[in-house]
Coordinates of C-alpha atoms in Angstrom, one line a residue:
X1 CA -15.6 -53.3 133.3
X2 CA -14.9 -49.9 131.8
X3 CA -16.7 -47.2 133.9
X4 CA -15.6 -44.1 131.9
X5 CA -19.3 -43.5 130.9
X6 CA -20.1 -42.7 134.5
X7 CA -18.0 -39.5 134.1
X8 CA -19.5 -38.2 130.8
X9 CA -23.1 -39.2 131.3
X10 CA -24.6 -36.1 132.9
X11 CA -28.1 -35.0 134.0
X12 CA -30.1 -32.4 136.0
X13 CA -32.9 -33.8 138.2
X14 CA -35.0 -30.7 138.6
X15 CA -38.1 -30.0 140.7
X16 CA -40.7 -27.4 139.5
X17 CA -43.4 -26.0 141.7
X18 CA -46.6 -24.5 140.2
X19 CA -49.3 -22.7 142.3
X20 CA -52.8 -22.9 140.8
X21 CA -54.5 -19.6 140.3
X22 CA -58.0 -21.1 139.7
X23 CA -59.9 -24.4 139.8
X24 CA -59.5 -26.7 136.9
X25 CA -59.9 -30.4 136.0
X26 CA -56.9 -32.6 135.2
X27 CA -56.6 -36.1 133.6
X28 CA -55.9 -39.2 135.6
X29 CA -52.2 -39.3 134.5
X30 CA -50.6 -35.8 134.5
X31 CA -47.4 -36.8 132.6
X32 CA -49.0 -36.6 129.2
X33 CA -50.7 -33.3 130.0
X34 CA -47.4 -31.8 131.2
X35 CA -45.4 -33.1 128.2
X36 CA -48.0 -31.9 125.7
X37 CA -48.2 -28.4 127.2
X38 CA -44.4 -28.3 127.4
X39 CA -44.1 -29.1 123.7
X40 CA -46.7 -26.5 122.5
X41 CA -45.2 -23.8 124.7
X42 CA -41.6 -24.6 123.6
X43 CA -42.5 -24.2 120.0
X44 CA -44.5 -21.0 120.7
X45 CA -41.7 -19.4 122.7
X46 CA -38.6 -20.5 120.8
X47 CA -39.4 -21.2 117.1
X48 CA -38.2 -18.4 114.8
X49 CA -39.8 -19.5 111.6
X50 CA -43.4 -20.3 112.9
X51 CA -43.6 -23.2 110.5
X52 CA -46.1 -26.0 111.3
X53 CA -43.3 -28.6 111.1
X54 CA -39.6 -28.8 111.7
X55 CA -39.2 -31.0 108.6
X56 CA -37.0 -29.2 106.1
X57 CA -36.3 -26.2 108.4
X58 CA -32.8 -24.8 107.9
X59 CA -32.5 -24.3 111.6
X60 CA -33.5 -27.8 112.6
X61 CA -30.0 -29.1 113.7
X62 CA -29.3 -25.9 115.8
X63 CA -32.8 -25.0 117.1
X64 CA -33.2 -25.4 120.9
X65 CA -36.8 -26.6 120.5
X66 CA -35.9 -29.1 117.8
X67 CA -32.9 -30.5 119.6
X68 CA -34.8 -31.1 122.8
X69 CA -38.4 -31.8 121.8
X70 CA -38.2 -33.2 118.3
X71 CA -34.6 -34.3 118.3
X72 CA -33.4 -34.9 114.7
X73 CA -30.9 -37.6 113.7
X74 CA -27.5 -35.9 113.2
X75 CA -26.4 -36.1 109.5
X76 CA -23.2 -38.0 110.6
X77 CA -25.0 -40.5 112.8
X78 CA -23.6 -44.1 112.5
X79 CA -26.5 -45.7 114.5
X80 CA -30.3 -45.4 114.1
X81 CA -29.9 -44.3 110.5
X82 CA -33.2 -45.7 109.5
X83 CA -35.0 -43.4 111.9
X84 CA -35.8 -39.7 111.6
X85 CA -35.5 -38.9 115.3
X86 CA -33.8 -40.1 118.4
X87 CA -34.6 -40.3 122.1
X88 CA -35.5 -37.0 123.6
X89 CA -33.1 -35.7 126.4
X90 CA -35.7 -35.2 129.1
X91 CA -38.3 -37.0 131.2
X92 CA -41.1 -35.7 133.3
X93 CA -41.9 -37.2 136.7
X94 CA -45.5 -36.1 137.3
X95 CA -47.2 -35.9 140.7
X96 CA -49.3 -38.8 141.8
X97 CA -52.4 -39.1 143.9
X98 CA -53.8 -35.6 143.2
X99 CA -57.2 -36.7 142.0
X100 CA -59.0 -35.3 139.0
X101 CA -59.2 -31.6 139.9
X102 CA -56.9 -28.9 141.0
X103 CA -58.1 -26.0 143.2
X104 CA -57.0 -22.4 143.4
X105 CA -54.0 -22.2 145.8
X106 CA -53.1 -25.9 145.3
X107 CA -49.4 -26.7 144.9
X108 CA -48.4 -28.7 141.9
X109 CA -44.9 -30.3 142.1
X110 CA -43.3 -32.3 139.4
X111 CA -39.9 -33.4 138.3
X112 CA -38.2 -32.8 135.0
X113 CA -34.8 -34.4 134.3
X114 CA -32.6 -33.1 131.5
X115 CA -29.8 -35.3 130.0
X116 CA -26.5 -34.3 128.6
X117 CA -26.4 -31.3 126.3
X118 CA -30.0 -30.4 127.2
X119 CA -28.7 -29.3 130.7
X120 CA -27.2 -26.3 129.0
X121 CA -30.6 -25.1 128.0
X122 CA -32.0 -24.7 131.5
X123 CA -32.9 -21.0 131.1
X124 CA -35.0 -21.9 128.0
X125 CA -36.7 -24.7 129.9
X126 CA -37.7 -22.3 132.7
X127 CA -38.9 -19.7 130.3
X128 CA -41.0 -22.4 128.5
X129 CA -42.5 -23.7 131.8
X130 CA -43.4 -20.2 132.9
X131 CA -45.3 -19.9 129.7
X132 CA -47.0 -23.3 130.3
X133 CA -48.2 -22.0 133.7
X134 CA -49.4 -18.7 132.4
X135 CA -51.3 -20.2 129.4
X136 CA -52.8 -22.9 131.6
X137 CA -53.0 -26.6 132.0
X138 CA -55.6 -29.2 130.9
X139 CA -58.6 -28.9 128.7
X140 CA -59.9 -25.9 130.6
X141 CA -56.4 -24.2 130.5
X142 CA -56.2 -23.7 134.3
X143 CA -53.8 -20.9 135.0
X144 CA -50.9 -21.3 137.4
X145 CA -47.8 -19.5 138.5
X146 CA -44.3 -20.9 138.5
X147 CA -43.1 -20.5 142.1
X148 CA -39.7 -22.1 142.1
X149 CA -37.2 -24.4 140.5
X150 CA -34.9 -26.5 142.6
X151 CA -32.1 -29.0 142.4
X152 CA -32.2 -31.1 145.6
X153 CA -32.1 -28.6 148.4
X154 CA -30.7 -25.8 146.2
X155 CA -33.2 -23.1 145.0
X156 CA -32.2 -22.3 141.4
X157 CA -35.0 -19.9 140.4
X158 CA -37.9 -17.9 141.8
X159 CA -39.8 -15.0 140.2
X160 CA -37.8 -12.2 142.0
X161 CA -34.5 -14.1 142.1
X162 CA -31.7 -14.4 139.5
X163 CA -31.3 -17.8 138.0
X164 CA -28.5 -20.0 139.3
X165 CA -27.1 -22.2 136.6
X166 CA -25.8 -25.4 138.3
X167 CA -23.3 -27.9 137.1
X168 CA -24.9 -31.1 135.9
X169 CA -24.5 -34.2 138.0
X170 CA -22.5 -37.1 136.5
X171 CA -23.6 -40.7 136.8
X172 CA -20.4 -41.3 138.9
X173 CA -21.6 -38.7 141.4
X174 CA -25.0 -40.3 141.5
X175 CA -23.7 -43.8 142.0
X176 CA -20.8 -43.2 144.4
X177 CA -22.9 -43.7 147.5
X178 CA -25.0 -46.5 146.1
X179 CA -23.1 -49.8 146.2
X180 CA -24.6 -52.9 144.7
X181 CA -26.9 -54.6 147.2
X182 CA -25.8 -58.1 148.3
X183 CA -29.3 -59.4 148.9
X184 CA -32.7 -59.4 147.2
X185 CA -34.1 -56.3 145.5
X186 CA -37.6 -55.0 144.8
X187 CA -38.1 -53.1 141.5
X188 CA -41.2 -51.0 142.2
X189 CA -42.8 -49.4 139.1
X190 CA -44.2 -45.9 140.0
X191 CA -45.7 -45.3 136.5
X192 CA -46.9 -47.7 133.8
X193 CA -44.2 -49.8 132.1
X194 CA -44.8 -50.3 128.3
X195 CA -42.2 -52.6 126.8
X196 CA -42.2 -53.8 123.2
X197 CA -40.7 -57.1 122.3
X198 CA -40.6 -58.1 118.6
X199 CA -42.9 -55.2 117.8
X200 CA -45.6 -56.1 120.3
X201 CA -46.4 -54.9 123.8
X202 CA -44.8 -57.3 126.3
X203 CA -47.3 -58.2 129.1
X204 CA -44.9 -60.5 131.0
X205 CA -41.3 -59.2 130.6
X206 CA -38.4 -61.1 131.9
X207 CA -35.4 -59.3 133.5
X208 CA -33.5 -59.6 130.2
X209 CA -36.3 -57.8 128.4
X210 CA -36.2 -54.9 130.9
X211 CA -32.4 -54.7 131.0
X212 CA -31.9 -54.8 127.2
X213 CA -34.5 -51.9 126.9
X214 CA -32.6 -50.0 129.6
X215 CA -29.3 -50.7 127.9
X216 CA -30.5 -49.5 124.5
X217 CA -32.0 -46.3 126.0
X218 CA -28.9 -45.4 128.0
X219 CA -26.6 -46.1 125.0
X220 CA -28.6 -43.8 122.7
X221 CA -28.9 -41.0 125.2
X222 CA -25.2 -41.3 125.9
X223 CA -24.2 -41.3 122.2
X224 CA -26.5 -38.5 121.0
X225 CA -26.8 -36.2 124.0
X226 CA -23.5 -36.8 125.9
X227 CA -21.1 -37.0 123.0
X228 CA -19.8 -40.5 123.7
X229 CA -20.8 -44.0 122.6
X230 CA -20.4 -46.0 125.9
X231 CA -17.6 -48.5 125.8
X232 CA -19.4 -51.3 127.7
X233 CA -19.7 -55.1 126.9
X234 CA -23.3 -55.2 125.7
X235 CA -23.3 -59.0 124.9
X236 CA -21.8 -59.9 128.3
X237 CA -24.2 -57.8 130.2
X238 CA -27.2 -59.3 128.4
X239 CA -25.9 -62.8 129.0
X240 CA -25.7 -61.9 132.7
X241 CA -29.2 -60.5 132.6
X242 CA -30.5 -63.8 131.2
X243 CA -29.5 -65.5 134.4
X244 CA -31.5 -63.1 136.6
X245 CA -34.8 -64.5 137.8
X246 CA -37.6 -62.0 138.1
X247 CA -40.5 -62.8 140.4
X248 CA -43.1 -60.5 138.9
X249 CA -46.2 -59.2 140.6
X250 CA -46.8 -56.7 137.8
X251 CA -50.3 -56.2 136.5
X252 CA -51.7 -54.3 133.6
X253 CA -53.4 -50.9 134.2
X254 CA -55.4 -49.5 131.3
X255 CA -55.0 -45.8 130.8
X256 CA -55.8 -43.3 128.0
X257 CA -54.6 -39.9 126.9
X258 CA -56.0 -37.5 124.4
X259 CA -53.6 -36.5 121.6
X260 CA -54.4 -33.0 120.4
X261 CA -52.0 -33.5 117.5
X262 CA -53.8 -36.7 116.3
X263 CA -57.3 -35.7 117.6
X264 CA -57.8 -39.1 119.1
X265 CA -57.5 -41.1 122.4
X266 CA -54.4 -43.2 122.7
X267 CA -53.5 -45.9 125.1
X268 CA -50.7 -45.3 127.7
X269 CA -51.6 -48.2 129.8
X270 CA -48.8 -50.4 131.2
X271 CA -47.6 -52.7 133.9
X272 CA -47.6 -51.5 137.6
X273 CA -46.5 -53.3 140.7
X274 CA -43.4 -54.9 142.1
X275 CA -40.9 -57.3 140.6
X276 CA -38.4 -59.1 142.9
X277 CA -34.8 -59.9 142.0
X278 CA -33.2 -62.5 144.2
X279 CA -29.6 -61.9 143.3
X280 CA -28.2 -59.2 140.9
X281 CA -24.8 -59.6 139.3
X282 CA -22.7 -56.6 140.5
X283 CA -21.8 -55.5 136.9
X284 CA -25.5 -54.9 136.2
X285 CA -26.1 -52.7 139.2
X286 CA -24.8 -49.3 138.0
X287 CA -27.0 -49.1 135.0
X288 CA -30.0 -50.5 136.8
X289 CA -29.6 -47.8 139.5
X290 CA -29.2 -45.1 136.8
X291 CA -32.4 -46.4 135.2
X292 CA -34.4 -44.9 138.1
X293 CA -33.5 -41.5 136.6
X294 CA -33.8 -42.5 132.9
X295 CA -37.1 -44.4 133.0
X296 CA -37.6 -47.2 130.5
X297 CA -40.0 -48.3 127.8
X298 CA -42.3 -46.4 125.5
X299 CA -43.5 -42.8 126.3
X300 CA -40.7 -42.3 128.9
X301 CA -40.8 -38.5 128.3
X302 CA -44.4 -38.5 129.7
X303 CA -43.0 -40.1 132.8
X304 CA -43.9 -43.7 132.0
X305 CA -41.5 -46.5 133.0
X306 CA -40.4 -44.8 136.2
X307 CA -39.2 -47.2 138.9
X308 CA -37.6 -47.3 142.4
X309 CA -35.3 -49.9 143.8
X310 CA -35.8 -51.1 147.4
X311 CA -33.4 -53.5 149.2
X312 CA -35.0 -56.4 151.0
X313 CA -33.8 -57.6 154.4
X314 CA -33.4 -61.4 154.5
X315 CA -35.3 -63.1 157.3
X316 CA -32.9 -64.5 160.0

């Protein structure tokens, strides 16, 4: 199978560290809070026209805010032409297990992964998240300080240090030390999975449902943000995915978020737990492994649909 896409699909898996300057409450799921604060700060810091909407703005195709947070469909697009926007080139990976309140002095670590062309806007992203920290998080606008930004073990930014601009990682680099397991796998969902099938939330997805969603998300990110439509055999991969049995122990977890834009509570509940795969066809492994970075399903930018893959030792 053609693996050229592994060279041109690039990303930056960043870690941000905030330090709380005061006590403040936080919602049960921090991903929606982080993504919402990020969007407001991004527009505040970057927008030149101060319009309420990007619709009709002469700068829309070239604006850093619009390209990353309200990504418009390019005029010459040959796919998704019925839609006004395309998948955003970022996902948050929020902290888990913090409880419902942050106290002065607490550390708040979270991940933010940028895809493709968005990697070139790292300086803007840091500026925006500094603004998020200063203006505050949550309903009470709890103030924080951005202490550092890192990529793996490399410190990229701290308040009194010049910014280091790293080269993005390629999918090939990410996958080179991760051969396909020969035995069973556990697919462990770290945040709620919200899949839609035929326009409805799927409460009992099969492996093909999961893989087709992942394949579509990867293809669109690759096409619009990495400059290449991937040359991969979609039909053959989906046929192979049909043969994979999923032993699901996923259960629905209800969860709500408040949308300040729509002034209403919205459901972000989804499936959590573990699904077991007895035997995975080798051709399906690279994309399934990359999916641990991409996330899958609805509201991926909030951090939903994040999963880990664990190999399972067979009993002798």
